[in-house]
PDB file of C-alpha atoms in Angstrom:
ATOM      1  CA  UNK A  22       0.000   0.000   0.000  1.00 87.00           C
ATOM      2  CA  UNK A  23       2.803   2.389   0.872  1.00 90.00           C
ATOM      3  CA  UNK A  24       4.486   1.861  -2.513  1.00 93.00           C
ATOM      4  CA  UNK A  25       1.228   2.517  -4.359  1.00 94.00           C
ATOM      5  CA  UNK A  26       0.603   5.736  -2.447  1.00 95.00           C
ATOM      6  CA  UNK A  27       4.198   6.911  -2.932  1.00 93.00           C
ATOM      7  CA  UNK A  28       3.981   6.370  -6.689  1.00 95.00           C
ATOM      8  CA  UNK A  29       0.625   8.150  -6.807  1.00 95.00           C
ATOM      9  CA  UNK A  30       2.016  11.112  -4.869  1.00 94.00           C
ATOM     10  CA  UNK A  31       5.174  11.347  -6.981  1.00 94.00           C
ATOM     11  CA  UNK A  32       3.640  10.894 -10.432  1.00 96.00           C
ATOM     12  CA  UNK A  33       0.235  12.530  -9.959  1.00 95.00           C
ATOM     13  CA  UNK A  34       0.968  15.304  -7.483  1.00 93.00           C
ATOM     14  CA  UNK A  35      -1.744  17.440  -9.087  1.00 94.00           C
ATOM     15  CA  UNK A  36      -4.289  15.097  -7.471  1.00 95.00           C
ATOM     16  CA  UNK A  37      -3.071  16.377  -4.099  1.00 94.00           C
ATOM     17  CA  UNK A  38      -2.711  20.068  -4.996  1.00 92.00           C
ATOM     18  CA  UNK A  39      -6.059  21.556  -4.014  1.00 92.00           C
ATOM     19  CA  UNK A  40      -5.441  24.841  -2.185  1.00 89.00           C
ATOM     20  CA  UNK A  41      -5.994  26.252   0.318  1.00 88.00           C
ATOM     21  CA  UNK A  42      -6.865  23.245   2.522  1.00 91.00           C
ATOM     22  CA  UNK A  43      -5.223  20.432   0.475  1.00 94.00           C
ATOM     23  CA  UNK A  44      -7.811  17.875   1.699  1.00 95.00           C
ATOM     24  CA  UNK A  45      -6.424  14.791  -0.109  1.00 96.00           C
ATOM     25  CA  UNK A  46      -2.889  15.478   1.078  1.00 96.00           C
ATOM     26  CA  UNK A  47      -4.141  16.184   4.593  1.00 96.00           C
ATOM     27  CA  UNK A  48      -5.995  12.844   4.631  1.00 97.00           C
ATOM     28  CA  UNK A  49      -2.857  11.102   3.387  1.00 97.00           C
ATOM     29  CA  UNK A  50      -0.845  12.756   6.168  1.00 96.00           C
ATOM     30  CA  UNK A  51      -3.410  11.666   8.755  1.00 97.00           C
ATOM     31  CA  UNK A  52      -3.090   8.101   7.458  1.00 96.00           C
ATOM     32  CA  UNK A  53       0.710   8.096   7.356  1.00 96.00           C
ATOM     33  CA  UNK A  54       0.934   9.761  10.757  1.00 95.00           C
ATOM     34  CA  UNK A  55      -1.211   7.028  12.283  1.00 97.00           C
ATOM     35  CA  UNK A  56       0.024   3.938  10.426  1.00 96.00           C
ATOM     36  CA  UNK A  57       3.402   4.871   8.861  1.00 96.00           C
ATOM     37  CA  UNK A  58       4.996   7.590  10.994  1.00 96.00           C
ATOM     38  CA  UNK A  59       8.505   8.483   9.877  1.00 96.00           C
ATOM     39  CA  UNK A  60       8.220   6.449   6.671  1.00 96.00           C
ATOM     40  CA  UNK A  61       9.433   7.648   3.288  1.00 95.00           C
ATOM     41  CA  UNK A  62       5.811   8.246   2.295  1.00 96.00           C
ATOM     42  CA  UNK A  63       5.144  10.259   5.439  1.00 96.00           C
ATOM     43  CA  UNK A  64       8.234  12.415   4.865  1.00 96.00           C
ATOM     44  CA  UNK A  65       7.387  12.974   1.197  1.00 96.00           C
ATOM     45  CA  UNK A  66       3.819  13.924   2.032  1.00 96.00           C
ATOM     46  CA  UNK A  67       5.080  16.471   4.574  1.00 96.00           C
ATOM     47  CA  UNK A  68       7.467  17.904   1.955  1.00 96.00           C
ATOM     48  CA  UNK A  69       4.709  18.121  -0.655  1.00 95.00           C
ATOM     49  CA  UNK A  70       2.403  19.905   1.786  1.00 95.00           C
ATOM     50  CA  UNK A  71       5.158  22.373   2.663  1.00 95.00           C
ATOM     51  CA  UNK A  72       5.912  22.981  -1.028  1.00 94.00           C
ATOM     52  CA  UNK A  73       2.242  23.330  -2.017  1.00 93.00           C
ATOM     53  CA  UNK A  74       1.559  25.758   0.825  1.00 92.00           C
ATOM     54  CA  UNK A  75       4.562  27.875  -0.178  1.00 92.00           C
ATOM     55  CA  UNK A  76       3.482  27.858  -3.831  1.00 90.00           C
ATOM     56  CA  UNK A  77      -0.044  28.832  -2.852  1.00 86.00           C
ATOM     57  CA  UNK A  78       1.273  31.598  -0.588  1.00 85.00           C
ATOM     58  CA  UNK A  79       3.553  32.921  -3.356  1.00 80.00           C
ATOM     59  CA  UNK A  80       0.704  32.911  -5.878  1.00 77.00           C
ATOM     60  CA  UNK A  81      -1.559  34.683  -3.397  1.00 71.00           C
ATOM     61  CA  UNK A  82       1.019  37.329  -2.514  1.00 72.00           C
ATOM     62  CA  UNK A  83       2.885  37.978  -5.730  1.00 63.00           C
ATOM     63  CA  UNK A  84       1.147  36.356  -8.655  1.00 54.00           C
ATOM     64  CA  UNK A  85       2.311  33.490 -10.840  1.00 50.00           C
ATOM     65  CA  UNK A  86       5.814  34.857 -11.456  1.00 47.00           C
ATOM     66  CA  UNK A  87       6.678  34.790  -7.754  1.00 45.00           C
ATOM     67  CA  UNK A  88       5.892  31.089  -7.586  1.00 44.00           C
ATOM     68  CA  UNK A  89       8.272  30.164 -10.402  1.00 48.00           C
ATOM     69  CA  UNK A  90      11.138  32.661 -10.151  1.00 48.00           C
ATOM     70  CA  UNK A  91      14.218  31.869  -8.076  1.00 40.00           C
ATOM     71  CA  UNK A  92      15.225  34.481  -5.540  1.00 42.00           C
ATOM     72  CA  UNK A  93      17.799  36.884  -6.934  1.00 37.00           C
ATOM     73  CA  UNK A  94      20.746  37.849  -4.777  1.00 36.00           C
ATOM     74  CA  UNK A  95      21.050  41.533  -3.947  1.00 38.00           C
ATOM     75  CA  UNK A  96      24.851  41.438  -3.969  1.00 43.00           C
ATOM     76  CA  UNK A  97      26.247  44.385  -5.919  1.00 33.00           C
TER      77      UNK A  97
END
């Protein structure tokens, strides 16, 4: 089951990207937290949630460009 869910998360991440609540990813995290704490799947799900929240925050604050552009150093 863990392998199936890991493949699903890695190859079809758009199924889990539903801002602002991310319900499918939250349910997956509830499952992994209860039955697979500390597993690769649990760690990946946490990383995806962190990334999706940051993308959503960047889109909300600065538009689409802020979500895709790398930070530019201000060194002169």
